[in-house]
Amino acid sequence: MISVVVIGSGNVANHLILAFCENKSIDLVQVYSRKSTFFPDCLSNSKITHDLSHLVEADVYIIAVSDNAIAEVSSKLPFENKLVVHTSGSMPMEILDNKNQQGVFYPLQTFSKEKEIEFSKVPICIEATNEKDLQLLNNLASKVVDKVYSISSEQRKSLHIAAVFVSNFVNHLYKIGNDICIEKNVPFEILKPLIEETADKINFLSPSKAQTGPAKRQDTKTIEEHLNSIKDENQKEIYKLLTQSIINHG
Ligand SMILES: NC(=O)c1ccc[n+]([C@@H]2O[C@H](COP(=O)([O-])OP(=O)(O)OC[C@H]3O[C@@H](n4cnc5c(N)ncnc54)[C@H](OP(=O)(O)O)[C@@H]3O)[C@@H](O)[C@H]2O)c1
């Protein structure tokens, strides 16, 4: 049995709490939040604290707070020589106060409190300063997900940049697609099978092989017509930039 304390009450903390609550070989002993009392039903009220000085003994302390607050929260922990990890994609492990053993437990997924996910499919990237802690994090992660990766802070930073491209930027492009549909009074729903097939396709083909469209074919007349039709300057810039990137780099 691995005992865990989760620190935070946001998107990631809530999904971790759910995953740990449902697992019989993990003992979620406590959750700290500054003020929130809104947690998954599986967490009993007696396990919630709003005071860092009341934190109880655990094998692992997971700090799932905003990137900006990780260092401050880790320095306020009232104990030493415990394993304390953060969940950030971009922050180095060393941002954690070194009075405790530092580590990372980064679930590579987009989490919103309101949206359920199949947690076992989330890859978890772990990092630690020694083999024993890495093994403990590997054991913990393996209890809740299928795939665990040992990743350095430098690799994780690049992975996070890649994640911004494939998730946040793609989602922003959905937003632009939605705006165009609204403007022309067409339901965005029509695009959903295309969105789903585009995502599914990369399970079978490399992203370069899966690419289609006017830029890939270098159909310059179509590209020109699109650019003439797009009135919004921001959309036009993004269209030009992505078209050129596909032409130059595939
Ligand atoms: N969301 C994702 O998709 C995702 C995916 C992977 C990793 N991550 C990483 O996971 C971490 C948490 O992200 P999130 O999306 O869960 O954030 P979030 O939903 O915005 O929640 C942030 C949490 O940080 C707490 N917090 C902020 N400043 C604090 C402080 N000074 N002292 C104590 N608590 C403080 C907030 O508490 P209050 O409610 O009291 O303000 C809240 O519980 C970040 O490092 C993020 O990079 C996020």
Tab-separated table of C-alpha atoms and ligand atoms in Angstrom:
chain	number	residue	atom	x	y	z
A	1	MET	CA	0.000	0.000	0.000
A	2	ILE	CA	1.393	3.422	-0.977
A	3	SER	CA	0.166	6.390	1.061
A	4	VAL	CA	-0.319	9.695	-0.725
A	5	VAL	CA	-1.177	13.279	0.142
A	6	VAL	CA	-2.484	15.490	-2.681
A	7	ILE	CA	-1.880	19.226	-2.348
A	8	GLY	CA	-4.226	21.321	-4.491
A	9	SER	CA	-7.873	21.414	-5.500
A	10	GLY	CA	-7.755	22.252	-9.191
A	11	ASN	CA	-8.216	20.216	-12.356
A	12	VAL	CA	-5.272	17.849	-11.905
A	13	ALA	CA	-5.762	17.418	-8.144
A	14	ASN	CA	-9.394	16.399	-8.683
A	15	HIS	CA	-8.543	13.802	-11.342
A	16	LEU	CA	-5.707	12.396	-9.198
A	17	ILE	CA	-8.032	12.187	-6.187
A	18	LEU	CA	-10.593	10.231	-8.239
A	19	ALA	CA	-7.941	7.859	-9.612
A	20	PHE	CA	-6.408	7.259	-6.151
A	21	CYS	CA	-9.788	6.907	-4.352
A	22	GLU	CA	-10.797	4.157	-6.744
A	23	ASN	CA	-7.577	2.183	-6.216
A	24	LYS	CA	-7.447	-0.341	-3.389
A	25	SER	CA	-3.646	-0.425	-3.201
A	26	ILE	CA	-3.300	3.345	-2.760
A	27	ASP	CA	-4.110	5.034	0.517
A	28	LEU	CA	-5.079	8.643	-0.170
A	29	VAL	CA	-4.541	9.828	3.375
A	30	GLN	CA	-5.162	13.555	2.966
A	31	VAL	CA	-5.873	16.423	0.583
A	32	TYR	CA	-4.803	20.007	1.206
A	33	SER	CA	-6.456	22.997	-0.401
A	34	ARG	CA	-6.232	26.656	0.486
A	35	LYS	CA	-9.993	27.093	0.641
A	36	SER	CA	-11.895	24.746	-1.680
A	37	THR	CA	-14.282	22.216	-0.168
A	38	PHE	CA	-15.493	20.937	-3.547
A	39	PHE	CA	-13.979	17.482	-4.062
A	40	PRO	CA	-15.043	14.158	-5.589
A	41	ASP	CA	-17.630	12.321	-3.423
A	42	CYS	CA	-15.202	9.473	-2.734
A	43	LEU	CA	-13.119	11.804	-0.534
A	44	SER	CA	-14.418	12.010	3.022
A	45	ASN	CA	-14.447	15.446	4.648
A	46	SER	CA	-12.181	14.225	7.446
A	47	LYS	CA	-9.361	13.864	4.888
A	48	ILE	CA	-9.468	17.513	3.816
A	49	THR	CA	-7.230	20.094	5.448
A	50	HIS	CA	-6.783	23.806	4.786
A	51	ASP	CA	-3.705	24.062	6.965
A	52	LEU	CA	-0.286	22.909	5.762
A	53	SER	CA	0.877	22.456	9.355
A	54	HIS	CA	-1.756	19.703	9.736
A	55	LEU	CA	-0.325	17.524	6.963
A	56	VAL	CA	-0.069	13.891	7.992
A	57	GLU	CA	2.596	11.260	7.278
A	58	ALA	CA	2.688	9.810	3.737
A	59	ASP	CA	5.050	8.065	1.318
A	60	VAL	CA	4.498	10.681	-1.415
A	61	TYR	CA	3.272	14.292	-1.379
A	62	ILE	CA	1.933	15.438	-4.749
A	63	ILE	CA	1.841	19.213	-5.251
A	64	ALA	CA	-0.758	19.884	-7.964
A	65	VAL	CA	-0.971	23.677	-7.800
A	66	SER	CA	-0.400	26.419	-10.409
A	67	ASP	CA	3.162	26.446	-11.776
A	68	ASN	CA	3.780	29.841	-10.134
A	69	ALA	CA	2.911	28.513	-6.661
A	70	ILE	CA	4.893	25.227	-6.652
A	71	ALA	CA	8.114	26.660	-5.165
A	72	GLU	CA	6.264	28.634	-2.488
A	73	VAL	CA	4.048	25.710	-1.438
A	74	SER	CA	6.998	23.283	-1.333
A	75	SER	CA	8.979	25.667	0.871
A	76	LYS	CA	6.047	25.942	3.311
A	77	LEU	CA	5.825	22.186	3.916
A	78	PRO	CA	6.396	21.557	7.641
A	79	PHE	CA	8.669	18.478	7.253
A	80	GLU	CA	11.945	17.351	5.670
A	81	ASN	CA	13.390	14.326	3.847
A	82	LYS	CA	10.054	13.180	2.414
A	83	LEU	CA	9.324	12.543	-1.252
A	84	VAL	CA	7.621	15.649	-2.646
A	85	VAL	CA	6.703	15.822	-6.344
A	86	HIS	CA	4.984	18.317	-8.612
A	87	THR	CA	2.706	17.660	-11.606
A	88	SER	CA	3.902	20.353	-14.001
A	89	GLY	CA	4.939	19.774	-17.608
A	90	SER	CA	7.227	22.767	-17.787
A	91	MET	CA	8.721	23.354	-14.323
A	92	PRO	CA	12.090	21.722	-13.542
A	93	MET	CA	12.172	19.220	-10.689
A	94	GLU	CA	14.645	21.469	-8.831
A	95	ILE	CA	11.994	24.157	-8.385
A	96	LEU	CA	10.858	22.118	-5.369
A	97	ASP	CA	12.489	23.028	-2.048
A	98	ASN	CA	15.437	20.684	-1.529
A	99	LYS	CA	14.707	20.162	2.173
A	100	ASN	CA	12.648	17.241	0.810
A	101	GLN	CA	13.423	14.612	-1.831
A	102	GLN	CA	12.381	16.151	-5.149
A	103	GLY	CA	10.416	14.413	-7.888
A	104	VAL	CA	7.949	14.839	-10.748
A	105	PHE	CA	4.645	13.077	-11.411
A	106	TYR	CA	3.424	14.662	-14.659
A	107	PRO	CA	0.214	13.287	-16.158
A	108	LEU	CA	0.348	14.171	-19.844
A	109	GLN	CA	-3.284	14.968	-20.596
A	110	THR	CA	-5.615	17.938	-20.754
A	111	PHE	CA	-7.654	17.927	-17.532
A	112	SER	CA	-10.784	19.898	-16.702
A	113	LYS	CA	-12.710	19.215	-13.504
A	114	GLU	CA	-15.971	19.105	-15.451
A	115	LYS	CA	-14.829	16.435	-17.939
A	116	GLU	CA	-14.434	12.790	-16.974
A	117	ILE	CA	-11.537	10.912	-18.528
A	118	GLU	CA	-10.307	7.346	-18.679
A	119	PHE	CA	-7.414	7.917	-16.292
A	120	SER	CA	-5.719	4.574	-17.017
A	121	LYS	CA	-4.951	5.823	-20.554
A	122	VAL	CA	-3.060	8.904	-19.323
A	123	PRO	CA	0.735	8.565	-19.724
A	124	ILE	CA	2.549	9.591	-16.543
A	125	CYS	CA	6.072	11.041	-16.800
A	126	ILE	CA	8.129	10.569	-13.660
A	127	GLU	CA	11.474	11.907	-12.455
A	128	ALA	CA	13.342	11.631	-9.158
A	129	THR	CA	16.792	12.283	-7.728
A	130	ASN	CA	17.491	8.630	-6.884
A	131	GLU	CA	16.556	5.115	-7.987
A	132	LYS	CA	14.528	4.318	-4.849
A	133	ASP	CA	12.231	7.337	-5.258
A	134	LEU	CA	11.921	6.695	-8.992
A	135	GLN	CA	10.849	3.137	-8.224
A	136	LEU	CA	8.260	4.353	-5.721
A	137	LEU	CA	6.832	6.828	-8.245
A	138	ASN	CA	6.843	4.114	-10.894
A	139	ASN	CA	4.923	1.788	-8.535
A	140	LEU	CA	2.418	4.504	-7.693
A	141	ALA	CA	1.857	5.535	-11.315
A	142	SER	CA	1.615	1.901	-12.503
A	143	LYS	CA	-1.280	1.337	-10.117
A	144	VAL	CA	-3.415	3.948	-11.893
A	145	VAL	CA	-2.204	4.102	-15.517
A	146	ASP	CA	-1.030	1.706	-18.223
A	147	LYS	CA	2.062	3.657	-19.331
A	148	VAL	CA	4.750	5.280	-17.184
A	149	TYR	CA	7.792	7.058	-18.655
A	150	SER	CA	10.993	8.060	-16.911
A	151	ILE	CA	11.658	11.513	-18.419
A	152	SER	CA	14.254	14.180	-17.539
A	153	SER	CA	13.237	17.792	-16.802
A	154	GLU	CA	14.742	18.881	-20.128
A	155	GLN	CA	12.846	16.208	-22.088
A	156	ARG	CA	9.638	17.039	-20.189
A	157	LYS	CA	9.965	20.723	-21.089
A	158	SER	CA	10.183	19.834	-24.796
A	159	LEU	CA	7.362	17.330	-24.423
A	160	HIS	CA	5.244	20.089	-22.929
A	161	ILE	CA	5.987	22.333	-25.934
A	162	ALA	CA	4.948	19.453	-28.228
A	163	ALA	CA	1.796	19.045	-26.118
A	164	VAL	CA	0.959	22.740	-26.535
A	165	PHE	CA	1.197	22.293	-30.331
A	166	VAL	CA	-0.892	19.106	-30.525
A	167	SER	CA	-3.520	20.054	-27.943
A	168	ASN	CA	-3.800	23.753	-27.053
A	169	PHE	CA	-3.034	25.067	-30.549
A	170	VAL	CA	-5.224	22.454	-32.243
A	171	ASN	CA	-8.050	23.371	-29.854
A	172	HIS	CA	-7.556	27.034	-30.764
A	173	LEU	CA	-7.938	26.046	-34.416
A	174	TYR	CA	-11.247	24.351	-33.465
A	175	LYS	CA	-12.262	27.706	-32.001
A	176	ILE	CA	-11.468	29.459	-35.281
A	177	GLY	CA	-13.403	26.769	-37.182
A	178	ASN	CA	-16.332	27.289	-34.808
A	179	ASP	CA	-16.194	31.093	-35.311
A	180	ILE	CA	-16.286	30.628	-39.100
A	181	CYS	CA	-19.273	28.255	-38.796
A	182	ILE	CA	-21.143	30.704	-36.550
A	183	GLU	CA	-20.448	33.548	-38.999
A	184	LYS	CA	-21.883	31.572	-41.921
A	185	ASN	CA	-24.690	29.978	-39.911
A	186	VAL	CA	-23.454	26.396	-40.371
A	187	PRO	CA	-23.506	23.970	-37.398
A	188	PHE	CA	-19.985	23.247	-36.065
A	189	GLU	CA	-21.219	19.672	-35.584
A	190	ILE	CA	-20.717	19.033	-39.333
A	191	LEU	CA	-16.948	19.239	-38.735
A	192	LYS	CA	-16.867	16.736	-35.854
A	193	PRO	CA	-16.441	13.520	-37.939
A	194	LEU	CA	-13.517	15.256	-39.714
A	195	ILE	CA	-11.966	16.249	-36.385
A	196	GLU	CA	-12.365	12.693	-35.066
A	197	GLU	CA	-10.949	11.059	-38.208
A	198	THR	CA	-7.960	13.456	-38.235
A	199	ALA	CA	-7.124	12.472	-34.655
A	200	ASP	CA	-7.715	8.757	-35.287
A	201	LYS	CA	-5.613	8.726	-38.463
A	202	ILE	CA	-2.334	9.282	-36.616
A	203	ASN	CA	-2.866	5.908	-34.940
A	204	PHE	CA	-2.140	4.431	-38.384
A	205	LEU	CA	-0.033	6.985	-40.296
A	206	SER	CA	2.760	9.405	-39.353
A	207	PRO	CA	1.581	13.054	-39.117
A	208	SER	CA	3.430	13.873	-42.367
A	209	LYS	CA	1.841	10.950	-44.226
A	210	ALA	CA	-1.599	11.763	-42.823
A	211	GLN	CA	-1.518	15.372	-44.092
A	212	THR	CA	-3.928	16.298	-46.921
A	213	GLY	CA	-5.393	19.608	-48.109
A	214	PRO	CA	-4.504	22.496	-50.406
A	215	ALA	CA	-1.095	23.256	-48.814
A	216	LYS	CA	0.034	19.622	-49.052
A	217	ARG	CA	-1.084	19.474	-52.720
A	218	GLN	CA	0.307	22.959	-53.322
A	219	ASP	CA	-3.044	23.915	-54.863
A	220	THR	CA	-2.109	27.577	-55.106
A	221	LYS	CA	-5.402	28.716	-56.690
A	222	THR	CA	-7.451	27.283	-53.813
A	223	ILE	CA	-5.065	28.813	-51.284
A	224	GLU	CA	-5.392	32.190	-52.970
A	225	GLU	CA	-9.191	31.964	-52.995
A	226	HIS	CA	-9.249	31.046	-49.326
A	227	LEU	CA	-7.017	34.002	-48.477
A	228	ASN	CA	-9.258	36.336	-50.499
A	229	SER	CA	-12.346	35.071	-48.631
A	230	ILE	CA	-10.897	35.333	-45.122
A	231	LYS	CA	-11.672	38.812	-43.809
A	232	ASP	CA	-10.379	38.405	-40.250
A	233	GLU	CA	-6.689	39.482	-40.209
A	234	ASN	CA	-5.797	37.101	-37.357
A	235	GLN	CA	-7.295	34.119	-39.218
A	236	LYS	CA	-5.513	35.204	-42.421
A	237	GLU	CA	-2.113	35.351	-40.654
A	238	ILE	CA	-2.598	31.917	-39.075
A	239	TYR	CA	-3.746	30.448	-42.426
A	240	LYS	CA	-0.647	31.854	-44.199
A	241	LEU	CA	1.764	30.713	-41.488
A	242	LEU	CA	0.422	27.151	-41.318
A	243	THR	CA	0.163	26.860	-45.113
A	244	GLN	CA	3.804	27.905	-45.485
A	245	SER	CA	4.867	25.507	-42.734
A	246	ILE	CA	3.124	22.589	-44.471
A	247	ILE	CA	4.656	23.560	-47.858
A	248	ASN	CA	8.157	23.894	-46.348
A	249	HIS	CA	8.175	21.061	-43.841
A	250	GLY	CA	5.466	18.594	-44.867
B	1	LIG	N1	-4.897	21.087	-16.378
B	1	LIG	C1	-4.105	20.367	-17.113
B	1	LIG	O1	-4.517	19.966	-18.207
B	1	LIG	C2	-2.736	19.962	-16.641
B	1	LIG	C3	-2.155	18.817	-17.226
B	1	LIG	C4	-0.927	18.357	-16.743
B	1	LIG	C5	-0.275	19.064	-15.735
B	1	LIG	N2	-0.830	20.201	-15.227
B	1	LIG	C6	-0.093	20.874	-14.144
B	1	LIG	O2	-0.736	20.580	-12.899
B	1	LIG	C7	-0.638	21.708	-11.994
B	1	LIG	C8	-2.037	22.145	-11.599
B	1	LIG	O3	-2.741	22.523	-12.758
B	1	LIG	P1	-4.344	22.629	-12.743
B	1	LIG	O4	-4.781	22.724	-14.158
B	1	LIG	O5	-4.909	21.607	-11.844
B	1	LIG	O6	-4.493	24.060	-12.078
B	1	LIG	P2	-5.834	24.766	-11.581
B	1	LIG	O7	-7.038	23.963	-11.915
B	1	LIG	O8	-5.748	26.186	-12.022
B	1	LIG	O9	-5.669	24.703	-9.994
B	1	LIG	C9	-4.610	25.381	-9.386
B	1	LIG	C10	-4.550	24.983	-7.939
B	1	LIG	O10	-3.430	25.662	-7.352
B	1	LIG	C11	-3.845	26.201	-6.110
B	1	LIG	N3	-2.972	27.324	-5.788
B	1	LIG	C12	-2.627	28.379	-6.573
B	1	LIG	N4	-1.793	29.208	-5.914
B	1	LIG	C13	-1.625	28.660	-4.670
B	1	LIG	C14	-0.881	29.037	-3.530
B	1	LIG	N5	-0.131	30.151	-3.519
B	1	LIG	N6	-0.942	28.245	-2.429
B	1	LIG	C15	-1.688	27.121	-2.436
B	1	LIG	N7	-2.420	26.699	-3.486
B	1	LIG	C16	-2.379	27.467	-4.582
B	1	LIG	C17	-5.274	26.603	-6.331
B	1	LIG	O11	-5.888	26.743	-5.108
B	1	LIG	P3	-7.165	27.721	-4.901
B	1	LIG	O12	-8.332	26.970	-5.494
B	1	LIG	O13	-7.224	27.869	-3.447
B	1	LIG	O14	-6.843	28.999	-5.645
B	1	LIG	C18	-5.765	25.364	-7.110
B	1	LIG	O15	-6.041	24.327	-6.223
B	1	LIG	C19	0.162	22.760	-12.751
B	1	LIG	O16	1.513	22.615	-12.401
B	1	LIG	C20	-0.035	22.392	-14.224
B	1	LIG	O17	1.055	22.815	-15.032
B	1	LIG	C21	-2.042	20.655	-15.638
